[in-house]
Short mmCIF file of N, CA and C in Angstrom, two decimals:
data_model
loop_
_atom_site.label_atom_id
_atom_site.label_comp_id
_atom_site.label_asym_id
_atom_site.label_seq_id
_atom_site.Cartn_x
_atom_site.Cartn_y
_atom_site.Cartn_z
N MET A 976 -31.54 -40.48 22.06
CA MET A 976 -30.33 -40.17 21.33
C MET A 976 -30.56 -38.88 20.56
N LYS A 977 -29.70 -37.94 20.78
CA LYS A 977 -29.83 -36.63 20.18
C LYS A 977 -28.75 -36.44 19.13
N LEU A 978 -29.16 -36.00 17.92
CA LEU A 978 -28.22 -35.79 16.83
C LEU A 978 -27.73 -34.34 16.87
N GLN A 979 -26.45 -34.18 16.96
CA GLN A 979 -25.89 -32.82 17.00
C GLN A 979 -25.08 -32.59 15.73
N ILE A 980 -25.32 -31.42 15.12
CA ILE A 980 -24.61 -31.06 13.90
C ILE A 980 -23.80 -29.80 14.18
N ASN A 981 -22.54 -29.89 13.87
CA ASN A 981 -21.67 -28.73 14.02
C ASN A 981 -21.74 -27.93 12.71
N LEU A 982 -22.44 -26.80 12.72
CA LEU A 982 -22.65 -26.01 11.52
C LEU A 982 -21.40 -25.28 11.05
N THR A 983 -20.42 -25.14 11.90
CA THR A 983 -19.21 -24.43 11.49
C THR A 983 -18.33 -25.26 10.58
N LYS A 984 -18.55 -26.55 10.53
CA LYS A 984 -17.71 -27.42 9.71
C LYS A 984 -18.33 -27.74 8.35
N LEU A 985 -19.45 -27.17 8.04
CA LEU A 985 -20.07 -27.39 6.74
C LEU A 985 -19.25 -26.69 5.67
N PRO A 986 -19.23 -27.24 4.44
CA PRO A 986 -18.34 -26.69 3.41
C PRO A 986 -18.65 -25.25 3.05
N TRP A 987 -19.90 -24.81 3.15
CA TRP A 987 -20.22 -23.44 2.76
C TRP A 987 -20.01 -22.44 3.88
N ASN A 988 -19.58 -22.89 5.04
CA ASN A 988 -19.29 -22.00 6.15
C ASN A 988 -17.79 -21.82 6.39
N LYS A 989 -17.00 -22.11 5.39
CA LYS A 989 -15.55 -21.95 5.53
C LYS A 989 -15.22 -20.46 5.59
N PRO A 990 -14.18 -20.11 6.32
CA PRO A 990 -13.81 -18.69 6.38
C PRO A 990 -13.36 -18.19 5.01
N GLN A 991 -13.66 -16.94 4.77
CA GLN A 991 -13.29 -16.33 3.49
C GLN A 991 -11.78 -16.18 3.38
N GLN A 992 -11.27 -16.54 2.23
CA GLN A 992 -9.84 -16.39 1.98
C GLN A 992 -9.62 -15.09 1.23
N SER A 993 -8.48 -14.50 1.44
CA SER A 993 -8.16 -13.30 0.67
C SER A 993 -7.63 -13.74 -0.69
N TYR A 994 -8.25 -13.22 -1.73
CA TYR A 994 -7.86 -13.60 -3.08
C TYR A 994 -7.06 -12.48 -3.71
N GLN A 995 -6.15 -12.85 -4.58
CA GLN A 995 -5.44 -11.87 -5.39
C GLN A 995 -6.27 -11.64 -6.63
N TYR A 996 -6.78 -10.45 -6.76
CA TYR A 996 -7.59 -10.13 -7.92
C TYR A 996 -6.70 -9.65 -9.06
N SER A 997 -7.03 -10.07 -10.26
CA SER A 997 -6.27 -9.62 -11.41
C SER A 997 -6.73 -8.21 -11.79
N ILE A 998 -5.99 -7.60 -12.66
CA ILE A 998 -6.35 -6.25 -13.09
C ILE A 998 -7.68 -6.27 -13.84
N TRP A 999 -7.99 -7.38 -14.50
CA TRP A 999 -9.26 -7.49 -15.23
C TRP A 999 -10.44 -7.48 -14.28
N SER A 1000 -10.33 -8.19 -13.17
CA SER A 1000 -11.44 -8.22 -12.23
C SER A 1000 -11.56 -6.90 -11.46
N ARG A 1001 -10.45 -6.21 -11.27
CA ARG A 1001 -10.53 -4.90 -10.62
C ARG A 1001 -11.28 -3.89 -11.47
N PHE A 1002 -11.09 -3.97 -12.78
CA PHE A 1002 -11.77 -3.05 -13.68
C PHE A 1002 -13.07 -3.62 -14.24
N HIS A 1003 -13.46 -4.81 -13.77
CA HIS A 1003 -14.72 -5.46 -14.17
C HIS A 1003 -14.80 -5.66 -15.67
N LEU A 1004 -13.73 -6.19 -16.25
CA LEU A 1004 -13.68 -6.42 -17.70
C LEU A 1004 -13.37 -7.88 -17.99
N ASP A 1005 -13.90 -8.33 -19.11
CA ASP A 1005 -13.61 -9.68 -19.59
C ASP A 1005 -12.55 -9.54 -20.68
N PRO A 1006 -11.32 -10.06 -20.46
CA PRO A 1006 -10.25 -9.83 -21.43
C PRO A 1006 -10.53 -10.40 -22.82
N LEU A 1007 -11.13 -11.58 -22.88
CA LEU A 1007 -11.42 -12.18 -24.18
C LEU A 1007 -12.42 -11.32 -24.96
N LEU A 1008 -13.46 -10.87 -24.30
CA LEU A 1008 -14.47 -10.04 -24.95
C LEU A 1008 -13.89 -8.68 -25.35
N LEU A 1009 -13.06 -8.11 -24.50
CA LEU A 1009 -12.44 -6.82 -24.80
C LEU A 1009 -11.50 -6.93 -26.00
N PHE A 1010 -10.65 -7.96 -26.01
CA PHE A 1010 -9.73 -8.12 -27.14
C PHE A 1010 -10.48 -8.44 -28.44
N ALA A 1011 -11.56 -9.19 -28.34
CA ALA A 1011 -12.37 -9.46 -29.54
C ALA A 1011 -12.97 -8.17 -30.08
N ALA A 1012 -13.46 -7.30 -29.18
CA ALA A 1012 -14.03 -6.02 -29.62
C ALA A 1012 -12.95 -5.15 -30.26
N ILE A 1013 -11.76 -5.14 -29.69
CA ILE A 1013 -10.67 -4.33 -30.26
C ILE A 1013 -10.26 -4.88 -31.63
N ILE A 1014 -10.15 -6.19 -31.75
CA ILE A 1014 -9.75 -6.80 -33.03
C ILE A 1014 -10.81 -6.51 -34.10
N PHE A 1015 -12.09 -6.67 -33.76
CA PHE A 1015 -13.14 -6.38 -34.74
C PHE A 1015 -13.20 -4.90 -35.09
N SER A 1016 -12.89 -4.04 -34.14
CA SER A 1016 -12.86 -2.60 -34.42
C SER A 1016 -11.73 -2.27 -35.40
N ILE A 1017 -10.57 -2.85 -35.17
CA ILE A 1017 -9.44 -2.62 -36.08
C ILE A 1017 -9.75 -3.18 -37.47
N LEU A 1018 -10.34 -4.36 -37.51
CA LEU A 1018 -10.74 -4.95 -38.79
C LEU A 1018 -11.75 -4.04 -39.50
N GLY A 1019 -12.68 -3.48 -38.74
CA GLY A 1019 -13.65 -2.56 -39.31
C GLY A 1019 -13.00 -1.31 -39.88
N LEU A 1020 -11.94 -0.82 -39.21
CA LEU A 1020 -11.23 0.34 -39.73
C LEU A 1020 -10.54 0.02 -41.06
N PHE A 1021 -9.96 -1.17 -41.17
CA PHE A 1021 -9.36 -1.58 -42.44
C PHE A 1021 -10.40 -1.67 -43.56
N ILE A 1022 -11.55 -2.23 -43.23
CA ILE A 1022 -12.62 -2.36 -44.22
C ILE A 1022 -13.13 -0.98 -44.61
N LEU A 1023 -13.27 -0.07 -43.65
CA LEU A 1023 -13.72 1.29 -43.95
C LEU A 1023 -12.72 2.01 -44.84
N TYR A 1024 -11.43 1.82 -44.58
CA TYR A 1024 -10.40 2.44 -45.40
C TYR A 1024 -10.49 1.94 -46.84
N SER A 1025 -10.72 0.66 -47.00
CA SER A 1025 -10.83 0.10 -48.33
C SER A 1025 -12.11 0.56 -49.03
N ALA A 1026 -13.21 0.63 -48.29
CA ALA A 1026 -14.50 0.97 -48.88
C ALA A 1026 -14.63 2.46 -49.18
N SER A 1027 -13.86 3.30 -48.51
CA SER A 1027 -13.98 4.75 -48.71
C SER A 1027 -12.96 5.28 -49.71
N ASN A 1028 -12.56 4.45 -50.64
CA ASN A 1028 -11.56 4.82 -51.66
C ASN A 1028 -10.27 5.33 -51.04
N GLU A 1029 -9.86 4.65 -49.98
CA GLU A 1029 -8.61 4.93 -49.27
C GLU A 1029 -8.52 6.37 -48.77
N THR A 1030 -9.65 6.84 -48.21
CA THR A 1030 -9.71 8.16 -47.60
C THR A 1030 -9.41 8.02 -46.11
N ILE A 1031 -8.32 8.60 -45.68
CA ILE A 1031 -7.90 8.46 -44.29
C ILE A 1031 -8.77 9.30 -43.34
N HIS A 1032 -9.41 10.34 -43.87
CA HIS A 1032 -10.24 11.20 -43.03
C HIS A 1032 -11.39 10.41 -42.40
N MET A 1033 -12.03 9.54 -43.17
CA MET A 1033 -13.14 8.72 -42.65
C MET A 1033 -12.64 7.77 -41.56
N VAL A 1034 -11.46 7.21 -41.77
CA VAL A 1034 -10.90 6.27 -40.80
C VAL A 1034 -10.55 6.99 -39.51
N GLU A 1035 -9.98 8.19 -39.61
CA GLU A 1035 -9.64 8.96 -38.41
C GLU A 1035 -10.90 9.31 -37.62
N LYS A 1036 -11.95 9.70 -38.34
CA LYS A 1036 -13.21 10.06 -37.68
C LYS A 1036 -13.80 8.84 -36.96
N GLN A 1037 -13.79 7.70 -37.62
CA GLN A 1037 -14.32 6.48 -37.00
C GLN A 1037 -13.44 6.02 -35.83
N PHE A 1038 -12.13 6.19 -35.94
CA PHE A 1038 -11.22 5.83 -34.86
C PHE A 1038 -11.52 6.67 -33.62
N PHE A 1039 -11.82 7.95 -33.81
CA PHE A 1039 -12.20 8.81 -32.68
C PHE A 1039 -13.44 8.25 -31.99
N TRP A 1040 -14.43 7.81 -32.76
CA TRP A 1040 -15.65 7.27 -32.16
C TRP A 1040 -15.38 5.95 -31.46
N PHE A 1041 -14.45 5.15 -31.97
CA PHE A 1041 -14.08 3.91 -31.27
C PHE A 1041 -13.44 4.23 -29.91
N ILE A 1042 -12.54 5.18 -29.89
CA ILE A 1042 -11.89 5.58 -28.63
C ILE A 1042 -12.94 6.09 -27.64
N PHE A 1043 -13.83 6.93 -28.13
CA PHE A 1043 -14.92 7.46 -27.30
C PHE A 1043 -15.77 6.32 -26.73
N ALA A 1044 -16.09 5.34 -27.56
CA ALA A 1044 -16.91 4.21 -27.13
C ALA A 1044 -16.19 3.33 -26.11
N PHE A 1045 -14.89 3.09 -26.30
CA PHE A 1045 -14.15 2.26 -25.34
C PHE A 1045 -13.96 2.97 -24.01
N ILE A 1046 -13.81 4.27 -24.02
CA ILE A 1046 -13.76 5.02 -22.75
C ILE A 1046 -15.10 4.90 -22.04
N GLY A 1047 -16.19 5.02 -22.80
CA GLY A 1047 -17.52 4.82 -22.22
C GLY A 1047 -17.70 3.42 -21.66
N LEU A 1048 -17.17 2.43 -22.35
CA LEU A 1048 -17.24 1.05 -21.88
C LEU A 1048 -16.54 0.90 -20.52
N PHE A 1049 -15.35 1.48 -20.38
CA PHE A 1049 -14.62 1.39 -19.11
C PHE A 1049 -15.37 2.10 -17.99
N ILE A 1050 -15.99 3.23 -18.29
CA ILE A 1050 -16.74 3.96 -17.26
C ILE A 1050 -17.99 3.19 -16.84
N ILE A 1051 -18.74 2.70 -17.81
CA ILE A 1051 -19.97 1.96 -17.51
C ILE A 1051 -19.66 0.66 -16.78
N ALA A 1052 -18.53 0.04 -17.07
CA ALA A 1052 -18.16 -1.23 -16.41
C ALA A 1052 -17.90 -1.05 -14.92
N GLN A 1053 -17.62 0.17 -14.49
CA GLN A 1053 -17.33 0.41 -13.07
C GLN A 1053 -18.59 0.56 -12.23
N ILE A 1054 -19.74 0.73 -12.86
CA ILE A 1054 -21.00 0.90 -12.12
C ILE A 1054 -21.48 -0.48 -11.65
N PRO A 1055 -21.80 -0.61 -10.37
CA PRO A 1055 -22.26 -1.90 -9.86
C PRO A 1055 -23.59 -2.32 -10.51
N PRO A 1056 -23.79 -3.61 -10.75
CA PRO A 1056 -25.02 -4.08 -11.38
C PRO A 1056 -26.28 -3.71 -10.62
N ASN A 1057 -26.19 -3.58 -9.30
CA ASN A 1057 -27.37 -3.20 -8.52
C ASN A 1057 -27.90 -1.83 -8.92
N LYS A 1058 -27.00 -0.94 -9.29
CA LYS A 1058 -27.43 0.39 -9.76
C LYS A 1058 -28.23 0.28 -11.04
N PHE A 1059 -27.81 -0.63 -11.93
CA PHE A 1059 -28.56 -0.82 -13.18
C PHE A 1059 -29.95 -1.37 -12.90
N ARG A 1060 -30.08 -2.23 -11.89
CA ARG A 1060 -31.39 -2.75 -11.52
C ARG A 1060 -32.30 -1.63 -11.04
N ILE A 1061 -31.73 -0.71 -10.29
CA ILE A 1061 -32.52 0.42 -9.78
C ILE A 1061 -32.90 1.35 -10.93
N TRP A 1062 -31.97 1.60 -11.83
CA TRP A 1062 -32.21 2.55 -12.92
C TRP A 1062 -32.98 1.96 -14.09
N ALA A 1063 -33.13 0.64 -14.15
CA ALA A 1063 -33.74 -0.03 -15.31
C ALA A 1063 -35.12 0.51 -15.68
N PRO A 1064 -36.03 0.74 -14.74
CA PRO A 1064 -37.34 1.27 -15.15
C PRO A 1064 -37.23 2.63 -15.86
N TRP A 1065 -36.27 3.44 -15.45
CA TRP A 1065 -36.11 4.75 -16.06
C TRP A 1065 -35.51 4.65 -17.47
N PHE A 1066 -34.70 3.63 -17.72
CA PHE A 1066 -34.14 3.43 -19.06
C PHE A 1066 -35.21 3.01 -20.07
N PHE A 1067 -36.25 2.32 -19.58
CA PHE A 1067 -37.28 1.83 -20.49
C PHE A 1067 -38.40 2.84 -20.73
N MET A 1068 -38.33 3.98 -20.06
CA MET A 1068 -39.38 4.99 -20.28
C MET A 1068 -39.10 5.81 -21.50
#
């Protein structure tokens, strides 16, 4: 008696389905983490405004750096993780 197994019917061999990707997955971003970072950044700007004797110049300067950092975040998020694995030894030098 010979046991035959049909490998095409195993659950992990199902054909790939086409998925509708959300805009978050296209840009490789986590919406909860992104919104938390934005909320904490805005909160930090309010605290800076209060701590700097209500000087708007300091807040504008910090806001520029937040924008610069979030643009950097979007750019870095587009790099595949495999590239970071390749570049990792060079980052630690």
